[in-house]
Coordinates of C-alpha atoms and ligand atoms in Angstrom, one line a residue:
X1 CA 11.3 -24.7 -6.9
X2 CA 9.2 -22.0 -4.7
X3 CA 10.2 -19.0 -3.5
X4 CA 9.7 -16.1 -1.0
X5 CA 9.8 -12.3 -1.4
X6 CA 9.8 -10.6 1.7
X7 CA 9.9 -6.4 1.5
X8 CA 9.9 -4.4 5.0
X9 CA 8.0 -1.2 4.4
X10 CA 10.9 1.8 4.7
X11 CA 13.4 -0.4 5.9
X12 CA 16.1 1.9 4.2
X13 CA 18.0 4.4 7.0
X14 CA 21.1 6.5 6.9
X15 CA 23.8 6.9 9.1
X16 CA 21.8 9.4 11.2
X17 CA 19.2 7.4 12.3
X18 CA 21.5 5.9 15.4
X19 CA 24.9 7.8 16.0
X20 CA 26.3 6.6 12.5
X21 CA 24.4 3.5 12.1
X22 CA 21.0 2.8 10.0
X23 CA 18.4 1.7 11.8
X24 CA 18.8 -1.9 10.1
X25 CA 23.1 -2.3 10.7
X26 CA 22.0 -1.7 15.0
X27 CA 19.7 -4.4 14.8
X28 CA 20.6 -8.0 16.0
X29 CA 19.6 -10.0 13.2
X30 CA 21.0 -13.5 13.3
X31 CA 18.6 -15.2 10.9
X32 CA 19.5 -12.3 8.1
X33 CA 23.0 -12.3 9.0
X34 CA 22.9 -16.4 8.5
X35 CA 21.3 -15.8 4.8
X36 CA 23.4 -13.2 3.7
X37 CA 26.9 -15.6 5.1
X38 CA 24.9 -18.0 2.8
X39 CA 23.5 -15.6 -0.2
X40 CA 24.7 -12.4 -2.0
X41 CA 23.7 -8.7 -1.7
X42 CA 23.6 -5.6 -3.6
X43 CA 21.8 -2.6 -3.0
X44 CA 18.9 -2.1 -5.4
X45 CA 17.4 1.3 -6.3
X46 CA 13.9 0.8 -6.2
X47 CA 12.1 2.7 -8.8
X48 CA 15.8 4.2 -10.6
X49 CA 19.0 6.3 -9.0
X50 CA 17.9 9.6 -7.5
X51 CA 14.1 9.0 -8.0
X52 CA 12.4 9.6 -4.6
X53 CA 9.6 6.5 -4.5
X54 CA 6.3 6.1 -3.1
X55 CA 5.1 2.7 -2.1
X56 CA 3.0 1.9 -4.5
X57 CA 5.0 3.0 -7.6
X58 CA 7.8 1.6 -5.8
X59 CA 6.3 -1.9 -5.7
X60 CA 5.4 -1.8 -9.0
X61 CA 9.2 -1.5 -9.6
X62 CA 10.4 -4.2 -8.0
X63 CA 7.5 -6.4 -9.2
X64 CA 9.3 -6.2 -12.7
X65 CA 7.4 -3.5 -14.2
X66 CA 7.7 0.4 -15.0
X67 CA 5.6 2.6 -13.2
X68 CA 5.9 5.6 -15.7
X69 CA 4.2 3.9 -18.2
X70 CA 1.4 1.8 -16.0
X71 CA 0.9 4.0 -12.9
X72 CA -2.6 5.6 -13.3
X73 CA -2.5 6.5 -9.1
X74 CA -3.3 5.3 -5.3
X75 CA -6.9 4.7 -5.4
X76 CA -7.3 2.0 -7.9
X77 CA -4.8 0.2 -5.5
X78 CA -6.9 1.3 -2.4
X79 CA -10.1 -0.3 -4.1
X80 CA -8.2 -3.3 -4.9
X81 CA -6.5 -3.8 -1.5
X82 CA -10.2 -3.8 -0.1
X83 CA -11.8 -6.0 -2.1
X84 CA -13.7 -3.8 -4.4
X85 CA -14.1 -5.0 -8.3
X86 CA -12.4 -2.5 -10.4
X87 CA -13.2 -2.7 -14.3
X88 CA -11.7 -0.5 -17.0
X89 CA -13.2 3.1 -17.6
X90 CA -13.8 3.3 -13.2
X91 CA -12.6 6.1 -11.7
X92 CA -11.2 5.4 -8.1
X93 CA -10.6 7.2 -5.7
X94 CA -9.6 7.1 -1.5
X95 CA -12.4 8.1 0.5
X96 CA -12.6 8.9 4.3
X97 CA -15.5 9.9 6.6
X98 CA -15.0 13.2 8.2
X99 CA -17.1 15.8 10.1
X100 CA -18.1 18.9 8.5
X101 CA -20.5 21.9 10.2
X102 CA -23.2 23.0 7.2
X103 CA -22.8 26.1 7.4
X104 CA -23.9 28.7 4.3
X105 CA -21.0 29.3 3.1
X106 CA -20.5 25.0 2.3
X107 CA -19.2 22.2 4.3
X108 CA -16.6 23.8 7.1
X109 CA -14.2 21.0 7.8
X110 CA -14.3 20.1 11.8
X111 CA -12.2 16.5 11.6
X112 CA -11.0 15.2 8.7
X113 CA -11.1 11.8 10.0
X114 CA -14.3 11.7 11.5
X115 CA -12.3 11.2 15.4
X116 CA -11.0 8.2 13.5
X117 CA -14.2 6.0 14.2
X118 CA -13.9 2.4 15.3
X119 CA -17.3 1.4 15.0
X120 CA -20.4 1.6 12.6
X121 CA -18.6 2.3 9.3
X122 CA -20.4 -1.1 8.0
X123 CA -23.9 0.8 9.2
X124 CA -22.7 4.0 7.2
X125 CA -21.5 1.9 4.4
X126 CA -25.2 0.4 3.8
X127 CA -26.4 4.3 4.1
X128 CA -24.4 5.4 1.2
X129 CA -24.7 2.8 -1.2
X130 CA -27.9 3.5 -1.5
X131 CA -26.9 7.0 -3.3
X132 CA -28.3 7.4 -6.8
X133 CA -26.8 10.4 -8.7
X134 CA -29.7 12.1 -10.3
X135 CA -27.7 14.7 -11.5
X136 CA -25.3 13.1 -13.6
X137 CA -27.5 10.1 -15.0
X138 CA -25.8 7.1 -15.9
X139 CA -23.1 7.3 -13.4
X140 CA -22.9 4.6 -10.4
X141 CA -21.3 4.7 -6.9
X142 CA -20.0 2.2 -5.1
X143 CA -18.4 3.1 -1.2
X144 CA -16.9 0.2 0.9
X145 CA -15.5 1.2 4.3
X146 CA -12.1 -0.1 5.3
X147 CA -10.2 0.8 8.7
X148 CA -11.2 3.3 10.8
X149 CA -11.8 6.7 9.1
X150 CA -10.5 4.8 5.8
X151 CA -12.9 3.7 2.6
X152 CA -12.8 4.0 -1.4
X153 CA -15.1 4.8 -3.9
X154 CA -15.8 3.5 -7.6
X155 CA -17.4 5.4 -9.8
X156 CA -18.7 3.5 -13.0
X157 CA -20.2 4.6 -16.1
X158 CA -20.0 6.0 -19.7
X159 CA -17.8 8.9 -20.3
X160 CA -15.8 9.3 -17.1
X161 CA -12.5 10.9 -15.9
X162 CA -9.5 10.7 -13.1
X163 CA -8.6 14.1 -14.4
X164 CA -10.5 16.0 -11.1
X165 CA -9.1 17.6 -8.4
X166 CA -10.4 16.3 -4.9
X167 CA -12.5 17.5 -2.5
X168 CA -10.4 17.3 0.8
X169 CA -9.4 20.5 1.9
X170 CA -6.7 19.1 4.4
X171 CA -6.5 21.6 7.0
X172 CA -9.5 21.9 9.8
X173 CA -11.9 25.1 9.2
X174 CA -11.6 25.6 5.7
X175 CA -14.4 24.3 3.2
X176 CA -14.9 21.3 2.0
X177 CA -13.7 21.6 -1.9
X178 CA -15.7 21.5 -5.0
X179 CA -14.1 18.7 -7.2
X180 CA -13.0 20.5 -10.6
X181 CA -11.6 18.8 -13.8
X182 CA -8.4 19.5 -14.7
X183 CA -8.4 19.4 -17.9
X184 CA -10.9 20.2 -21.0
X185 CA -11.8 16.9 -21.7
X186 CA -15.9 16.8 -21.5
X187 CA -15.3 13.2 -19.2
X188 CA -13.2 14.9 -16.8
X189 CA -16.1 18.3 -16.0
X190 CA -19.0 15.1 -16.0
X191 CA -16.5 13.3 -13.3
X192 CA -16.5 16.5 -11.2
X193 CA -20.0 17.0 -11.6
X194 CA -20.2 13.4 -10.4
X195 CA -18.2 14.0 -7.6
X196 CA -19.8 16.8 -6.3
X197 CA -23.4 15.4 -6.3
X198 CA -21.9 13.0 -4.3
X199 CA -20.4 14.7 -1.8
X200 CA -23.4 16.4 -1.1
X201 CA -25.5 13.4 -1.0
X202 CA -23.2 11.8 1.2
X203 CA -23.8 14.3 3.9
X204 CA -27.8 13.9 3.7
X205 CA -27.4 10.0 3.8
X206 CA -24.7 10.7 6.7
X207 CA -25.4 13.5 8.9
X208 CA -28.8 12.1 10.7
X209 CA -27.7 8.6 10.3
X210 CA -28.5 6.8 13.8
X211 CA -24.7 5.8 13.6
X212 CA -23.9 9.6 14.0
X213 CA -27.1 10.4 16.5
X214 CA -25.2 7.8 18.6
X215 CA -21.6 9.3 18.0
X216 CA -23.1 13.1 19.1
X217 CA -24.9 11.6 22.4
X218 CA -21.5 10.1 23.1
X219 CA -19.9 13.9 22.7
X220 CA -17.8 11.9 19.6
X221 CA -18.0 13.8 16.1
X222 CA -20.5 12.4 13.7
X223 CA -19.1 10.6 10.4
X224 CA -21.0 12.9 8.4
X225 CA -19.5 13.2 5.3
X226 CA -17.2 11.6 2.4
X227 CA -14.2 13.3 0.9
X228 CA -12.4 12.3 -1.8
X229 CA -8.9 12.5 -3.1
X230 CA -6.3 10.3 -6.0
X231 CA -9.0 9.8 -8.7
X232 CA -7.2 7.0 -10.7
X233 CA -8.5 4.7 -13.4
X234 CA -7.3 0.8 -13.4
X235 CA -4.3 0.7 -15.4
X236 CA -3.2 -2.4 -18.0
X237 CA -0.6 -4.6 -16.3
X238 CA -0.1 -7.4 -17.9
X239 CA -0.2 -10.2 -15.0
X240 CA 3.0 -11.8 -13.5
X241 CA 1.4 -15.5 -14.0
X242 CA 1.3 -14.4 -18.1
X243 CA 4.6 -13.3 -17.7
X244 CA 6.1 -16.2 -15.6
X245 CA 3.9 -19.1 -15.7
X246 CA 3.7 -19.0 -12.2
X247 CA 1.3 -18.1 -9.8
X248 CA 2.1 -16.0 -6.5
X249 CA 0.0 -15.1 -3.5
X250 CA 0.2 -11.7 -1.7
X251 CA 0.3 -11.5 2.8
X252 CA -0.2 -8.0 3.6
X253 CA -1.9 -6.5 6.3
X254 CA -1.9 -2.8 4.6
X255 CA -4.8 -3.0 1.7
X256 CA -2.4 -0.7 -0.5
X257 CA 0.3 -3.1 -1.2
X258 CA -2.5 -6.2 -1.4
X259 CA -4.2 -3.9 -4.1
X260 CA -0.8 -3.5 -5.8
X261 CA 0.0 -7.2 -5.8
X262 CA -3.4 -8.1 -7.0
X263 CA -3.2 -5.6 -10.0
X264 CA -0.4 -7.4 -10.6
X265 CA -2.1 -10.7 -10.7
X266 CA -1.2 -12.2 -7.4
X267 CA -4.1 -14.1 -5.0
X268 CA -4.3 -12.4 -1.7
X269 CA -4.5 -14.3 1.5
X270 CA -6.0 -12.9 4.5
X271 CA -3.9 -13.6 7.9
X272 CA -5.8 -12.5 11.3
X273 CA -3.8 -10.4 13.3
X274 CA -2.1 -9.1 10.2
X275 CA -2.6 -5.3 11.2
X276 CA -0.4 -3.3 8.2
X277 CA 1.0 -1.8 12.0
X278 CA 4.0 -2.3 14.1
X279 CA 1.6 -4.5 16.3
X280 CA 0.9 -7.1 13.7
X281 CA 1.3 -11.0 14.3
X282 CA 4.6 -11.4 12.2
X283 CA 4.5 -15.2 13.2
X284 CA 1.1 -15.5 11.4
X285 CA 2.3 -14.2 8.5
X286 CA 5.0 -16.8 8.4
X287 CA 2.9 -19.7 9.0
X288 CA -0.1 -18.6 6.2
X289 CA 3.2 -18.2 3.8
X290 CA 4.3 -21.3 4.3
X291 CA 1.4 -22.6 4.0
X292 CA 0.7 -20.8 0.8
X293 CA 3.6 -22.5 -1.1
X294 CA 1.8 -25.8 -0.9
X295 CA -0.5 -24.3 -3.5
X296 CA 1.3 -21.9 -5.0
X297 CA 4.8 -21.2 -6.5
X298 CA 6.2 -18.4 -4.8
X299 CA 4.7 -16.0 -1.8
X300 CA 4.9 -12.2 -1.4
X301 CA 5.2 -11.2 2.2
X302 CA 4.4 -7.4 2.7
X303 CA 5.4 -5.9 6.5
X304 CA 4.6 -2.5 7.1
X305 CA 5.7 -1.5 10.7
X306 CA 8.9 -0.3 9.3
X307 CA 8.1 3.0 7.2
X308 CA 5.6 3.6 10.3
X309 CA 8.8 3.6 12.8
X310 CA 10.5 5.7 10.2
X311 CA 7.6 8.1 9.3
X312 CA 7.3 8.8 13.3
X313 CA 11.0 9.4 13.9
X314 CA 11.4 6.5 16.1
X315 CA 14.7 4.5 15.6
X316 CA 14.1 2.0 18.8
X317 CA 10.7 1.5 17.5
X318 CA 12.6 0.7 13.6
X319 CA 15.0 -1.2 15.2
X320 CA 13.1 -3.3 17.3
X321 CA 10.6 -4.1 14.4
X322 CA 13.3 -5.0 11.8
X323 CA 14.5 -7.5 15.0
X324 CA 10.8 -8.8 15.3
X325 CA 10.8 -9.6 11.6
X326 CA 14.4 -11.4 11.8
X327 CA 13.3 -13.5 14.9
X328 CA 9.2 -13.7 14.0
X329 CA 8.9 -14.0 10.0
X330 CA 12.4 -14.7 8.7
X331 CA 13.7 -17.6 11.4
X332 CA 10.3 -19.4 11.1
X333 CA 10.5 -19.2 7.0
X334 CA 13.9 -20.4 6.6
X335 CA 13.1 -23.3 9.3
X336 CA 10.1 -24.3 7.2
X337 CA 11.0 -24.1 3.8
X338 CA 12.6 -27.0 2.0
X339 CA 16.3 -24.8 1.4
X340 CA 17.5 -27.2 -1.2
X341 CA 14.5 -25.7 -3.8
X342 CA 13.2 -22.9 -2.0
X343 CA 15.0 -18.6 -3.1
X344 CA 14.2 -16.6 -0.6
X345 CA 14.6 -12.5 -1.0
X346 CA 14.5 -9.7 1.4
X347 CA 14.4 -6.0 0.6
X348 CA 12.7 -2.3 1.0
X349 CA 11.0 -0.4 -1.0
X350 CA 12.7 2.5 -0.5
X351 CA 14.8 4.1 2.4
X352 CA 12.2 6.3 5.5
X353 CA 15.7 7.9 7.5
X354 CA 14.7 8.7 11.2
X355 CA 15.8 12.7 10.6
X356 CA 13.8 13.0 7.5
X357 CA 10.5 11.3 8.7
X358 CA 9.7 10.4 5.0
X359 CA 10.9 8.3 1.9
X360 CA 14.5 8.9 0.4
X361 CA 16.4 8.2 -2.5
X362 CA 19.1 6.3 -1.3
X363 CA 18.8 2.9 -2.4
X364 CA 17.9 0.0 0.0
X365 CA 19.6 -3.7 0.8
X366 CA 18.6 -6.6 -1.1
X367 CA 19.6 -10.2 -0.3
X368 CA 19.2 -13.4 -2.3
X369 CA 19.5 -16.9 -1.0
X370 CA 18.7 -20.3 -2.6
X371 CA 20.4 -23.1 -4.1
X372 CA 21.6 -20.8 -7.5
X373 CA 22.7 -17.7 -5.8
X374 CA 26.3 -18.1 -5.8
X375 CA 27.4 -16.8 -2.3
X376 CA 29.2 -13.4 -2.1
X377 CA 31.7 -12.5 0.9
X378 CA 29.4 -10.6 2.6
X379 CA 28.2 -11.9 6.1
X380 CA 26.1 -9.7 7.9
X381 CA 22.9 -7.6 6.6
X382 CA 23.1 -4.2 6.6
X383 CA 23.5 -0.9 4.2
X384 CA 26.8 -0.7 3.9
X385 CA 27.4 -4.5 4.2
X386 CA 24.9 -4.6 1.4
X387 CA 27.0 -2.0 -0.9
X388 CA 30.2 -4.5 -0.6
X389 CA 27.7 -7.4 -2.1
X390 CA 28.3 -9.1 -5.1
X391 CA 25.1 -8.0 -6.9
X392 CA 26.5 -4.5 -6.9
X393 CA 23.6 -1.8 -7.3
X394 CA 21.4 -2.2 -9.7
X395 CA 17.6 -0.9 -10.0
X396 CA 13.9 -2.4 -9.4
X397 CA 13.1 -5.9 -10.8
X398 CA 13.8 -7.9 -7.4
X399 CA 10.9 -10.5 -8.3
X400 CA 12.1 -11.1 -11.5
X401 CA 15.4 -11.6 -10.6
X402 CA 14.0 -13.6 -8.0
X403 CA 11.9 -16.0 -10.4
X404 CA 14.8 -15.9 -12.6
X405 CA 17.0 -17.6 -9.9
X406 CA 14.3 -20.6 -9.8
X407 CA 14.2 -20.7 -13.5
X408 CA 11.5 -19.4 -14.9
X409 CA 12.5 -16.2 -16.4
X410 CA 11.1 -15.8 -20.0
X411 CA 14.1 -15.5 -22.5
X412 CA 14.6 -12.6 -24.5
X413 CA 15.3 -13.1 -27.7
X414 CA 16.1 -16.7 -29.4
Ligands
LIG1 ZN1 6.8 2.1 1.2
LIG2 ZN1 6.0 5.6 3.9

């Protein structure tokens, strides 16, 4: 047996997101209509009823596990995602360069994303790992730079906290903040301490860098400094190959949902042209998955371009993307996977409505197909299709229920 996830990003909508239809019942989806005429759907609530999910707590959901007793934050996922090695006790956070005037007051806040720079982030990268905090002895820092604007940072070291507040200010002309710990814990004032001695020392590696020289003569504002926000620490999950007995790979283009899926215990393969956009190669992705299950026993397939269309307001763009992933990842999946001893699963994570611009808590569409999913009379994908399924509504757990389908559930009990 192998088997596919595949979760579209937002791909939840409500009736108001196209005169009375949800963004995914006005797509033409032929391949996803075949599978559901073939498999069974329910609508799956992806954290619990009436909880409002992010992604990442949201994966962690529908991964099989609870993220009110493991979730410790973004950041940890963010370091993950990009490749950095977490280890227990770091604080992580997410970074990103931005442009700040020194002024006497503090740092005043010009960009927060630095003009979203393209270029030199590996040069500025090298700059700031050669930080030592003298002030808080015994304390590391490790910055890696990841798109654009984008980075993480791991602090390592005895004694440390994710209980500080961050340092981004997010609104233009107001001053960069000093990090404070939020509670009285000793660890959590040293983290702060921490924190600030690096902010600062971020800007004097930063600010004459000949990166940002180059970015001023181009009238382009310098990357001179590094805020930081979602201190988290690397919380115990307990990994899905010690649970299962199986091992999974993760395609995602977005280093947040990679992070997730390697916290999780999943390998992570890296597919060119997989963007975490609504320009990325969805073909690719269907080819390296396939691929995958050569070597592995089932394959996540993360696609992002869906909450994007949904956080922008823009239900052709949601609509054409959830018709890019029927025709561009689903068709080439089903046409390449052995169907005889291959479940396949397609869901959200949670719903991103066109008129509300941000996650909901309705819950989203789920389909199962495969040789053991006894077929449901539901023939089309959609919402309200998906609420006549023979799965009912039920919450989280698609990847066990998944894995269970190919048999290799753990029993409960004797
Ligand atoms: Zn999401
Ligand atoms: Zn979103």
């Amino acid at each position: 047996m192998k088997a596919i996830l595949v979760i579209a990003d937002g791909l939840g909508g409500r009736p108001s997101d196209l005169d009375g239809q949800t963004c995914a019942e006005a797509a033409s989806t032929p391949n996803l209509d075949a599978l559901a005429e073939d498999g069974a759907l329910g609508l799956v609530d992806p954290i619990g009823p009436g909880i409002r999910p992010g992604s990442d707590t949201a994966h962690l959901s529908l991964l099989g596990y609870d993220p009110f007793a493991l979730y410790t934050g973004r950041g940890v996922f963010e370091c993950l995602g990009i490749g950095m090695d977490v280890k227990t006790g770091d604080v992580c956070f997410r970074a990103n360069f931005a442009t700040v005037l020194d002024t006497d007051h503090g740092f005043r806040l010009v960009d927060r994303r630095a003009g979203r720079l393209e270029t030199g982030q590996d040069e500025l990268e090298v700059a700031l790992n050669r930080i030592e905090l003298t002030e808080t002895p015994g304390v590391q820092v490790m910055f890696r730079a990841s798109t654009q604007h984008r980075g993480a940072v791991v602090l390592r070291g005895e004694g440390l906290s994710p209980h500080v507040t961050e340092t981004d200010a997010h609104r233009v002309d107001a001053l960069v903040l000093e990090a404070r710990p939020s509670d009285s814990d000793p660890a959590s004032a040293r983290t702060a301490d921490a924190v600030n001695e690096y902010t600062r020392k971020s800007y004097q590696a930063l600010h004459d860098h000949p990166v940002n020289r180059k970015r001023l003569a181009q009238r382009n504002p310098p990357a001179n400094i590094v805020l930081l926000r979602g201190a988290s620490t690397c919380p115990r999950i307990p990994s899905l190959e010690s649970i299962y007995d199986v091992r999974g790979a993760v395609i995602a283009g977005g280093a947040l949902y990679r992070g997730v899926a390697l916290a999780c215990g999943m390998t992570s393969i890296d597919v060119p042209g997989a963007t975490g956009g609504l320009d990325t190669d969805l073909g690719a992705k269907a080819r390296a998955a396939l691929d995958a299950l050569d070597t592995v026993d089932y394959v996540f397939v993360h696609v992002k371009g869906t909450d994007n269309a949904g956080h922008d307001r823009d239900a052709a763009a949601k609509v054409a993307f959830i018709e890019r992933i029927d025709a561009e990842l689903i068709g080439p999946l089903v046409d390449g996977i052995d169907r005889d001893a291959t479940h396949l699963a397609f869901t959200g994570d949670h719903t991103t409505p066109i008129d509300y611009g941000d996650h909901t808590v309705e819950p989203v569409p789920v389909l199962f197909a495969g040789p053991n999913v006894a077929r449901d009379a539901v023939t089309s994908f959609g919402e309200r299709e998906a609420g006549r399924g023979g799965l009912g509504r039920f919450s989280g757990r698609v990847l066990p229920i998944l894995l269970g389908y190919c048999n290799w559930a753990p029993k409960f009990g004797s």
